[in-house]
Coordinates of C-alpha atoms and ligand atoms in Angstrom, one line a residue:
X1436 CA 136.9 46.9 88.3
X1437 CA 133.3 46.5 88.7
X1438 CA 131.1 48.5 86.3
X1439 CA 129.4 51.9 87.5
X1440 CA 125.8 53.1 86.3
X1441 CA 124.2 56.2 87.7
X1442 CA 120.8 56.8 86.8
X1443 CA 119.5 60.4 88.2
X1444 CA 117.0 62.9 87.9
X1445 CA 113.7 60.6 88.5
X1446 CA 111.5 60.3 91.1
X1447 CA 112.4 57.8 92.9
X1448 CA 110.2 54.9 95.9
X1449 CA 112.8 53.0 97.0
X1450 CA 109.7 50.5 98.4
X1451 CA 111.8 50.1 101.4
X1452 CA 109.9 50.1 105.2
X1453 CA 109.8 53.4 106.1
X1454 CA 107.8 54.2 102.6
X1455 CA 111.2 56.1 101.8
X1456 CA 110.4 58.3 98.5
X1457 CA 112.4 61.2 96.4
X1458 CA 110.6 63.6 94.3
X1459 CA 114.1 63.7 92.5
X1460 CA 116.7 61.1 92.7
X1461 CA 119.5 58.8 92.1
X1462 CA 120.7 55.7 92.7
X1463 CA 124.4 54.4 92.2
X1464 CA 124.8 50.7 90.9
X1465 CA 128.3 49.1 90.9
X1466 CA 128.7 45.8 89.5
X1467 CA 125.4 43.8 90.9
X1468 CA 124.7 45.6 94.2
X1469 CA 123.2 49.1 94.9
X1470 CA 126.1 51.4 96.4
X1471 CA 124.1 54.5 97.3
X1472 CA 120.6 55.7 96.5
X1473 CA 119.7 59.2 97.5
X1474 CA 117.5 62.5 96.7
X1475 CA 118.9 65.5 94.7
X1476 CA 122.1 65.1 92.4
X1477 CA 124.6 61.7 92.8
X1478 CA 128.0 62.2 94.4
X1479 CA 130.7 63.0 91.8
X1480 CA 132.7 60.5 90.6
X1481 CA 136.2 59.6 88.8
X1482 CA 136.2 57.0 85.7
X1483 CA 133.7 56.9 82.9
X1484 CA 130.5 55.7 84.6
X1485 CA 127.7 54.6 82.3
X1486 CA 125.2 57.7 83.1
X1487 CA 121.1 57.0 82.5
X1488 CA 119.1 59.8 82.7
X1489 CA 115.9 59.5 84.4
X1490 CA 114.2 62.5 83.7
X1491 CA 110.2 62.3 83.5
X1492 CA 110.8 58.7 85.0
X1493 CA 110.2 56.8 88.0
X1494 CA 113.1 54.5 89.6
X1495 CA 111.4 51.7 91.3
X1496 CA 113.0 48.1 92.5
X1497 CA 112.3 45.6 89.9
X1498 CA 108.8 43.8 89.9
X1499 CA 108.7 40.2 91.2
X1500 CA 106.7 37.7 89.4
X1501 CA 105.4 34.7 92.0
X1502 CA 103.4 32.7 89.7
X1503 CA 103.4 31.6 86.1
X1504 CA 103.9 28.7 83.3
X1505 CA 106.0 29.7 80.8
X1506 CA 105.3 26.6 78.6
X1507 CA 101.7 27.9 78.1
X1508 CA 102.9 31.2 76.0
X1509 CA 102.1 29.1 72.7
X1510 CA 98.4 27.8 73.8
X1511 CA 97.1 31.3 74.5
X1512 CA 93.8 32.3 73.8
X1513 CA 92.2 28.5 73.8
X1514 CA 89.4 27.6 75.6
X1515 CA 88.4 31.1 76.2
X1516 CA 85.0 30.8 77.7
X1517 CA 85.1 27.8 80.0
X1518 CA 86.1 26.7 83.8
X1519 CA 89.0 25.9 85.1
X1520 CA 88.6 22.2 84.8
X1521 CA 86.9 22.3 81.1
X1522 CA 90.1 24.7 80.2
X1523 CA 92.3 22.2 81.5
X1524 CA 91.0 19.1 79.9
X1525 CA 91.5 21.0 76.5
X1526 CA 94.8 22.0 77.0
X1527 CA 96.6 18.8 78.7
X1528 CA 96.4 17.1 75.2
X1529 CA 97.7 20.1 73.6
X1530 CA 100.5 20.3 76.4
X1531 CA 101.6 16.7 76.1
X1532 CA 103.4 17.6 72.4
X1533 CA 105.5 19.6 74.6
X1534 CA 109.5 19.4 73.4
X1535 CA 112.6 21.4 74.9
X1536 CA 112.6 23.5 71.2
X1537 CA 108.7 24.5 72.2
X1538 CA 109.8 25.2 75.5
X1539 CA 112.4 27.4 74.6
X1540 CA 110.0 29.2 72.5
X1541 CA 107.4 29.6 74.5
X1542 CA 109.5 30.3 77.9
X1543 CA 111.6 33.2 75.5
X1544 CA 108.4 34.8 74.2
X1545 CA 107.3 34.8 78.0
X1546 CA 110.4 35.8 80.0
X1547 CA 110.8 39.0 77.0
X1548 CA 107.2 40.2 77.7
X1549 CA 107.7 39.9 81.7
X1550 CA 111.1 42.1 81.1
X1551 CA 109.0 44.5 79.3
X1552 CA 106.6 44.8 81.8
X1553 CA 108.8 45.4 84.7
X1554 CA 109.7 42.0 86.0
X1555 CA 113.4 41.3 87.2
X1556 CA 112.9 38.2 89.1
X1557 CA 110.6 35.1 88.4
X1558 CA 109.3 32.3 89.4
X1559 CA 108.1 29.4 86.7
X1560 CA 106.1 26.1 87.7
X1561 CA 106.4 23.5 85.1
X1562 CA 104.4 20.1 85.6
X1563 CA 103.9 18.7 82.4
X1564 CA 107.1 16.3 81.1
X1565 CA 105.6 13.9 78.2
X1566 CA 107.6 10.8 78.6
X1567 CA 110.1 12.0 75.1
X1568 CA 109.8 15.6 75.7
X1569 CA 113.7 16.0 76.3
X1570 CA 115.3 18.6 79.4
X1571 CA 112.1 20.9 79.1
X1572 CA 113.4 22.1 82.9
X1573 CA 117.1 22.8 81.6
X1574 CA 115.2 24.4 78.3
X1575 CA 113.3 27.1 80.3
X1576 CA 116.6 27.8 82.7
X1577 CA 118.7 28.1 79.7
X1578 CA 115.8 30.7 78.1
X1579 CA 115.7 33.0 81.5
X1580 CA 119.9 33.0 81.5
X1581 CA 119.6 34.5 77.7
X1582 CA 116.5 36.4 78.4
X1583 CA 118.6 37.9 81.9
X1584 CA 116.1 37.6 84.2
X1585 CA 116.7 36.0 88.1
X1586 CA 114.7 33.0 88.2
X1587 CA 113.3 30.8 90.3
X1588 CA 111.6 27.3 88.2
X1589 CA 109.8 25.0 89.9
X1590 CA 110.0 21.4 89.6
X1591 CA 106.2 20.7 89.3
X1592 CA 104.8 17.4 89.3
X1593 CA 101.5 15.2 88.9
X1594 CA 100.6 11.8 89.9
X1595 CA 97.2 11.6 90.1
X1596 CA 95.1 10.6 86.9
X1597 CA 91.9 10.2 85.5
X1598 CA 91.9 6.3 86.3
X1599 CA 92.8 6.1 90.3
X1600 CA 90.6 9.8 90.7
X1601 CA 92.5 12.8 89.5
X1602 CA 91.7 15.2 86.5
X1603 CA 94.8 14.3 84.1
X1604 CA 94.3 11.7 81.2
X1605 CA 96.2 8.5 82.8
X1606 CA 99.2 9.2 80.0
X1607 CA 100.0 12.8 81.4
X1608 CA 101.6 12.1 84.6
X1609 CA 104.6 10.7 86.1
X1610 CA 105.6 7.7 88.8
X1611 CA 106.3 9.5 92.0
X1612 CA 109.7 7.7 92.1
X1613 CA 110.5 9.5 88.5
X1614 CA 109.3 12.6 89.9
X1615 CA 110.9 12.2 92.9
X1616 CA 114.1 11.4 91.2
X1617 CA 114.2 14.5 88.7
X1618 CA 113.3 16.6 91.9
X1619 CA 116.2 15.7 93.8
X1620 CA 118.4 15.7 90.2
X1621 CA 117.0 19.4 89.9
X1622 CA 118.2 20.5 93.1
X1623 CA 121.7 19.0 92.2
X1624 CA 122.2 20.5 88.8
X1625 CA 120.8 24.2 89.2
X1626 CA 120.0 24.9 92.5
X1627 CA 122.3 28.0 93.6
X1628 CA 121.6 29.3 97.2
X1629 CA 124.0 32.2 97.4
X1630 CA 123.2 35.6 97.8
X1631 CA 123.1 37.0 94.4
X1632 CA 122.0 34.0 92.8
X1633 CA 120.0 33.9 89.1
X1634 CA 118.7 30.5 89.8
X1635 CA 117.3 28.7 92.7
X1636 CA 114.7 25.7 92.3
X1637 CA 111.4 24.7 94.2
X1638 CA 109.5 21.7 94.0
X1639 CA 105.8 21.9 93.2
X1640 CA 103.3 19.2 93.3
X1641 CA 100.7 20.8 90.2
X1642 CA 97.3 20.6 92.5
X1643 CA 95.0 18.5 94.7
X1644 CA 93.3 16.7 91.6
X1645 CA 96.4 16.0 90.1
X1646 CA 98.7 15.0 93.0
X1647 CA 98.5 12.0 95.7
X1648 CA 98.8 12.2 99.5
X1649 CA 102.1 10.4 98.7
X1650 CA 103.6 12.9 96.7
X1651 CA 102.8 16.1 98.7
X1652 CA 104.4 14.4 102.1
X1653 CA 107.3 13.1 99.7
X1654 CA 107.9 16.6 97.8
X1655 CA 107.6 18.5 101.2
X1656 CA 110.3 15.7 102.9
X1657 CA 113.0 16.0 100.1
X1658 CA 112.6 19.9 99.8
X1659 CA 113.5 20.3 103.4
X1660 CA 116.0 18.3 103.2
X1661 CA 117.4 19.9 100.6
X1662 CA 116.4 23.4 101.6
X1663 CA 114.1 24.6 98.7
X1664 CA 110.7 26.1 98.7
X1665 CA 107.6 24.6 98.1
X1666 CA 105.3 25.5 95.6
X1667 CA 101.7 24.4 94.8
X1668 CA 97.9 26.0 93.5
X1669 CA 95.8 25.7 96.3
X1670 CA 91.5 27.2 96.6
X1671 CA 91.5 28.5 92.9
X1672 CA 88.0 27.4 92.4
X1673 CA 85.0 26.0 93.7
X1674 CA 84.8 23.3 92.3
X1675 CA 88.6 22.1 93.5
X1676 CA 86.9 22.9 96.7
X1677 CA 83.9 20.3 96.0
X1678 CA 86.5 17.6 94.5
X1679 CA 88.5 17.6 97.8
X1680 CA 85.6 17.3 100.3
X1681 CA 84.0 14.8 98.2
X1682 CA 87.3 12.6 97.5
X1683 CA 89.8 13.9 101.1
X1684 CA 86.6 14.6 103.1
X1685 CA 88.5 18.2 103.9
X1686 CA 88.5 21.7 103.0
X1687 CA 91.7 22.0 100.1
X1688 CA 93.9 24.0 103.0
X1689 CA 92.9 21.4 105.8
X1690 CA 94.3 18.7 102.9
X1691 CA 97.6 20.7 102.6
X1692 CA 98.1 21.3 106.3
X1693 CA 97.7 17.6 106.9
X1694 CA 100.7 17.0 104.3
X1695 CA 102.8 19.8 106.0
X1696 CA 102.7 22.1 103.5
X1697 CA 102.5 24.8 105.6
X1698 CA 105.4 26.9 106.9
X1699 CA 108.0 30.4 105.6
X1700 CA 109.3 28.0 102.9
X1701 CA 105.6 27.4 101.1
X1702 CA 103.7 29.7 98.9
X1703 CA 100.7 29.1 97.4
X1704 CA 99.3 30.2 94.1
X1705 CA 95.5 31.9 94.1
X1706 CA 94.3 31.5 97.8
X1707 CA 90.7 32.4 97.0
X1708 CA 88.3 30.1 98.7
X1709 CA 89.6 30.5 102.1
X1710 CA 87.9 29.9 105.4
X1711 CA 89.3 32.3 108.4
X1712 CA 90.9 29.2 110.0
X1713 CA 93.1 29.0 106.8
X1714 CA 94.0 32.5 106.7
X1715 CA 94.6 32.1 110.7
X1716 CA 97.3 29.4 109.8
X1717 CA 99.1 31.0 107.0
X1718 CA 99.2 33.7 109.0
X1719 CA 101.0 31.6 111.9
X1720 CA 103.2 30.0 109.9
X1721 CA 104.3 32.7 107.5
X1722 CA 103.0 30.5 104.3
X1723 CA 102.8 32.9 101.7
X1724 CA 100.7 33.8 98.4
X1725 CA 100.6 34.3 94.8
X1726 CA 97.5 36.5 94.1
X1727 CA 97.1 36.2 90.2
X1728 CA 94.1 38.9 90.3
X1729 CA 94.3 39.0 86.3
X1730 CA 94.1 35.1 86.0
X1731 CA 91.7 34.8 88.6
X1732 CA 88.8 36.9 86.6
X1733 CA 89.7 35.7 83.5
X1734 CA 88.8 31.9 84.5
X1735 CA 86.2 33.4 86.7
X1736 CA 87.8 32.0 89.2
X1737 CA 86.9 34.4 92.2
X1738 CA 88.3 37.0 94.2
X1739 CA 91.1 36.5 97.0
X1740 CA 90.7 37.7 100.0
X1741 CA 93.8 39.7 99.6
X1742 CA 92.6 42.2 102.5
X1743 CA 91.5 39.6 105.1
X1744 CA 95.3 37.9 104.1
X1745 CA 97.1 41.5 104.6
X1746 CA 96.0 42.3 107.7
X1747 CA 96.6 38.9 109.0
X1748 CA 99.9 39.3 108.1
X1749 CA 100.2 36.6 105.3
X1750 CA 103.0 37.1 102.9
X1751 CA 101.9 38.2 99.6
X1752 CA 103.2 38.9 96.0
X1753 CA 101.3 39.0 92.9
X1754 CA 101.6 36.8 90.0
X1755 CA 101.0 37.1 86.0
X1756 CA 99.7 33.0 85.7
X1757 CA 100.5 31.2 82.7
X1758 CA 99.4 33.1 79.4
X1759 CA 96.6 30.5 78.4
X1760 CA 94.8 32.0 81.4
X1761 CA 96.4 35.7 81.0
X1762 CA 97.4 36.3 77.4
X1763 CA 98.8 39.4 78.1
X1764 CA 101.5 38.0 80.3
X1765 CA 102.1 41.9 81.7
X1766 CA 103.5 42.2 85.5
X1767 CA 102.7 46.0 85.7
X1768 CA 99.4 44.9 85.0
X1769 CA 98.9 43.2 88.1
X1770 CA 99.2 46.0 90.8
X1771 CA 96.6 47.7 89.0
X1772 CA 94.5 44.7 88.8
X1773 CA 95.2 43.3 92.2
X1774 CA 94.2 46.9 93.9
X1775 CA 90.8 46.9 91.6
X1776 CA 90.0 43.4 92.6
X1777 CA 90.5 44.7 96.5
X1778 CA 88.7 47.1 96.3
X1779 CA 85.9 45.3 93.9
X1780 CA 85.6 43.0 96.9
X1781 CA 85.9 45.2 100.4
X1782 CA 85.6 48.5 99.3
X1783 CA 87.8 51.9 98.6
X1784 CA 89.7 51.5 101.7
X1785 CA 90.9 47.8 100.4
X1786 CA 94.0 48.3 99.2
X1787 CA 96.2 51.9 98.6
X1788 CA 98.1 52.1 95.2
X1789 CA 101.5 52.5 97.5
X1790 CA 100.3 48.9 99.0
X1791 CA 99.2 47.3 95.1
X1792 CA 103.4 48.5 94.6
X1793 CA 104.6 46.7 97.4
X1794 CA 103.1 43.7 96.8
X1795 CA 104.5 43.9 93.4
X1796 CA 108.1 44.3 94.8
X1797 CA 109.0 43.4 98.7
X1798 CA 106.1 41.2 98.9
X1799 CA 107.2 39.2 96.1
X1800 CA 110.3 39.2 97.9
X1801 CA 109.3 38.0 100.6
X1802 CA 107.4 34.8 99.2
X1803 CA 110.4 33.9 97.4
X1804 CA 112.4 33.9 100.6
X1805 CA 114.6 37.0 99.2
X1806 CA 113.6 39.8 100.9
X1807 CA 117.1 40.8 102.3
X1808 CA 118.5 40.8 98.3
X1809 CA 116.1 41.9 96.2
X1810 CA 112.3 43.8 96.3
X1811 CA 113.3 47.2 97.3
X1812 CA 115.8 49.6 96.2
X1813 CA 118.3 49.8 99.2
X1814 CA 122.3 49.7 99.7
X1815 CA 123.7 46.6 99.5
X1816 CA 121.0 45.0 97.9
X1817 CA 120.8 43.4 94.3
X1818 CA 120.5 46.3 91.3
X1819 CA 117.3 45.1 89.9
X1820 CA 115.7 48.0 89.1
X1821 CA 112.6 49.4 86.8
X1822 CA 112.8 52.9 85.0
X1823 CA 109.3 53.6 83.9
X1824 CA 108.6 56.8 81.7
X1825 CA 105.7 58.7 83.1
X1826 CA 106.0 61.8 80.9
X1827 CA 104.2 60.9 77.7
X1828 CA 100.4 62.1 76.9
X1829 CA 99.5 58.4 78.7
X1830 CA 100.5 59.7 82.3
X1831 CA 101.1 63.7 81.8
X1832 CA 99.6 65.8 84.5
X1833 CA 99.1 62.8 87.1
X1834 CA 101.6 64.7 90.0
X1835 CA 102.4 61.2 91.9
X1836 CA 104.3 59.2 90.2
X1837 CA 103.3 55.8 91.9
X1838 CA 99.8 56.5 91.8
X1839 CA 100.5 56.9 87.4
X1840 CA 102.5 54.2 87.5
X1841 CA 99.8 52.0 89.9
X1842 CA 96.5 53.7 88.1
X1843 CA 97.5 54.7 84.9
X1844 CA 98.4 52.4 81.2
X1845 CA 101.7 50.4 81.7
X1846 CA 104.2 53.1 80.6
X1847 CA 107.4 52.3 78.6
X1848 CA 110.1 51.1 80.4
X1849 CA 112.9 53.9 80.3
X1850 CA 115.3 51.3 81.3
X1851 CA 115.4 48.2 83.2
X1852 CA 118.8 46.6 85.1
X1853 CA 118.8 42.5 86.0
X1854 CA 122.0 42.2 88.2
X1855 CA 123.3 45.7 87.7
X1856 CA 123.4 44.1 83.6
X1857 CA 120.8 46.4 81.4
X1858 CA 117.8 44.6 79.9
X1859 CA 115.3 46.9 78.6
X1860 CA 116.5 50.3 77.2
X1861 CA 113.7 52.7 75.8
X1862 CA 111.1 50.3 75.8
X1863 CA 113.1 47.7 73.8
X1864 CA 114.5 44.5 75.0
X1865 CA 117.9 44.0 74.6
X1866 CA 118.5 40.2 75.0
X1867 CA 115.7 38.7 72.5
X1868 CA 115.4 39.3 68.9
X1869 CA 111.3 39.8 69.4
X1870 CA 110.3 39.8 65.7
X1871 CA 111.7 36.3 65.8
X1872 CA 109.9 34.9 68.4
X1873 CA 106.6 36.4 66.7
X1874 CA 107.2 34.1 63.9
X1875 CA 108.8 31.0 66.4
X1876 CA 105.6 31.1 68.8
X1877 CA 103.1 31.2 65.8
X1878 CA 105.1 28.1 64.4
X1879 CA 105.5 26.1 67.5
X1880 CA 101.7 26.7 68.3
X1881 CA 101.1 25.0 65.0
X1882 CA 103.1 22.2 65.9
X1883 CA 101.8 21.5 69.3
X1884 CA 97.9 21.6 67.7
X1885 CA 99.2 19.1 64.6
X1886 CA 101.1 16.8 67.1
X1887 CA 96.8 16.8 69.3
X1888 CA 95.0 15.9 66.1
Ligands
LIG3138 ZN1 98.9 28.4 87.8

């Protein structure tokens, strides 16, 4: 008999399209799925169901994390003043000592810190594999399985180096035919495409300085034949801009959309440096986006135009970025950040704090081709669900919840449910020993600076 959890007597936004909220609440989860969600007190049942109490909480559906790189939790706070291509070109050496024991580290310390922060389901894009660095794809799966999180890796890839034009040393890419190999063999081994599924797999070509014309027509060809998404950074910075008309002769979206890598099956990281024709074809194609508004200031990147993108009708979710460019590596963080940035940009109209949830939820949903499992709290759908705590001195007196939850500190998780399985409870997660990956992270960042020298 499948397992029964009732968690009652929270507020409750069930994210879902009619705005739907409760000012007091319940929601029913049996086994993995959501069998009723409602206002006022749950239905009565018979058994022993496990009973939460959500009391000075808010129930929302789990966050949904779009972008990040969980290998660079042990190279955080490097390179902290510098662009995006300096920061790179003094972490790929540091990356290259990269070994599936690091990995595991690293993608632990990360997956525990999104679970903390509200995250349920995420994505990861790896692209670095040193030629002896073991399974460092089957490392990170293993970590989100033990961690409990739904995850989606990506196969990421680069092929273009220093020598023939890119920005990689020449040792710290692949042959396309490996690459294309390892896709196809990553698609075979982990790729699950049923409804409830805790792993599915996209292949991800790392950028336009790091990856041929060759290998974004190749990735895009075996991906839909296969019937994964496609993943990629794409108008981060100026000067990727500058390196693509000066080596393509194109704008970086005209470079993609000459590749095919537009369609409902791409999302792209960042999206900044967009021309209205750009947003026009996202828009027509349903390409979607990772806006990573914490990452973005912290490399000074810029500001998306998440507004101009909304109102198109352009898919979004928002996305943590690997910790070396967000050390923090907090998804409730990014609502708040993403509706500042908004409005930093187009004014107080920009972006609503009901919106900056949404994005954080469905829209995530949505660019990760889930939207009819996961992203808001409905019946039938998967129980991933966040329990935040809004009734310490950090969020007393605020009446609506989602605007404490969206404007205030990240409160403590009450509780948070993966697949109807618990996670977090009061704050703490369950699945990883923390105190030990303190001391693991501190270790294997050692290593990977010894391993540079
Ligand atoms: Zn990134």
């Amino acid at each position: 008999m499948d397992q029964v959890t009732v968690i009652s007597g929270c507020a409750v936004a069930t994210v879902d399209a009619r705005g739907t909220e409760y000012p007091t609440g319940y929601v029913v989860v049996r086994g993995n799925r959501i069998d009723a969600v409602g206002a006022g007190k749950p239905p009565e049942f018979d058994g022993d169901p496990v009973r939460i109490d959500g009391r000075g909480c808010l129930l929302t559906p789990g966050l949904v994390n779009t972008h990040n790189h969980l290998f660079q939790w042990i190279t955080r706070g490097l390179a902290v003043d510098s662009t995006l291509f300096e920061w790179l070109t003094r972490l790929y050496p540091l990356w290259m000592g990269l070994d599936e024991e690091a990995v595991r580290i690293a993608a632990t310390a990360a997956l525990a810190t999104l679970a903390r922060t509200g995250c349920t389901t995420t994505t990861d894009h790896h692209y670095m594999f040193p030629p002896d660095g073991g399974d460092l794809l089957g490392a990170e799966i293993a970590a989100a399985a033990e961690a409990g999180l739904r995850f989606h890796p990506c196969r990421g890839s680069m092929d273009l180096a220093a020598a023939a034009g890119g920005l990689p040393p020449d040792h710290d890419v692949e042959r396309l035919d490996a690459i294309l190999a390892a896709s196809a063999d990553a698609v075979a081994r982990w790729h699950d495409p049923s409804f409830d599924s805790m792993v599915r797999i996209a292949l991800a070509p790392c950028s336009l300085f790091s990856s041929t014309p060759d290998l974004w027509r190749e990735s895009a060809a075996l991906a839909r034949g296969v019937g994964v998404r496609l993943h990629t950074h794409l108008a981060e910075t100026i000067d990727e801009q500058d390196y693509c008309l000066r080596v393509f002769g194109c704008t970086p979206a005209q470079h993609l959309e000459r590749h095919d890598w537009l369609g409902p099956d791409v999302w792209y990281a960042h999206a900044i440096h967009l021309d209205d024709d750009a947003i026009d074809a996202m828009a027509r194609t349903d390409t979607g986006v990772a806006h990573c508004p914490t990452s973005n200031a912290r490399l000074g990147a810029g500001v998306a135009r998440v507004a101009d993108l909304l109102r198109a009708g352009v898919p979004v979710g928002l996305g943590v970025d690997g910790a070396a460019s967000n050390e923090a590596g907090s998804l409730i963080e990014q609502p708040r950040a993403a509706l500042l940035a908004a409005r930093s940009r187009n004014g107080p109209h920009a972006m609503t704090p009901r919106v900056a949830l949404e994005l954080a939820t469905i829209g995530g949903a949505r660019v990760l081709g889930r939207a009819a499992e996961i992203g808001t709290l409905e019946v039938g759908k998967l129980a991933d669900l966040a329990l935040w705590r809004l009734d310490t001195a950090a969020h007393a007196g605020i009446e609506d919840p989602v605007v404490a939850l969206v404007l205030g500190a990240p409160p403590p998780l009450a509780a948070l449910l993966v697949n109807g399985r618990v996670v977090v409870r009061d704050d703490e997660v369950r699945t990883v020993a923390m105190d030990r990956v303190a001391v693991e992270v501190t270790r294997a960042q050692a290593m990977l600076r010894a391993k540079a020298e």
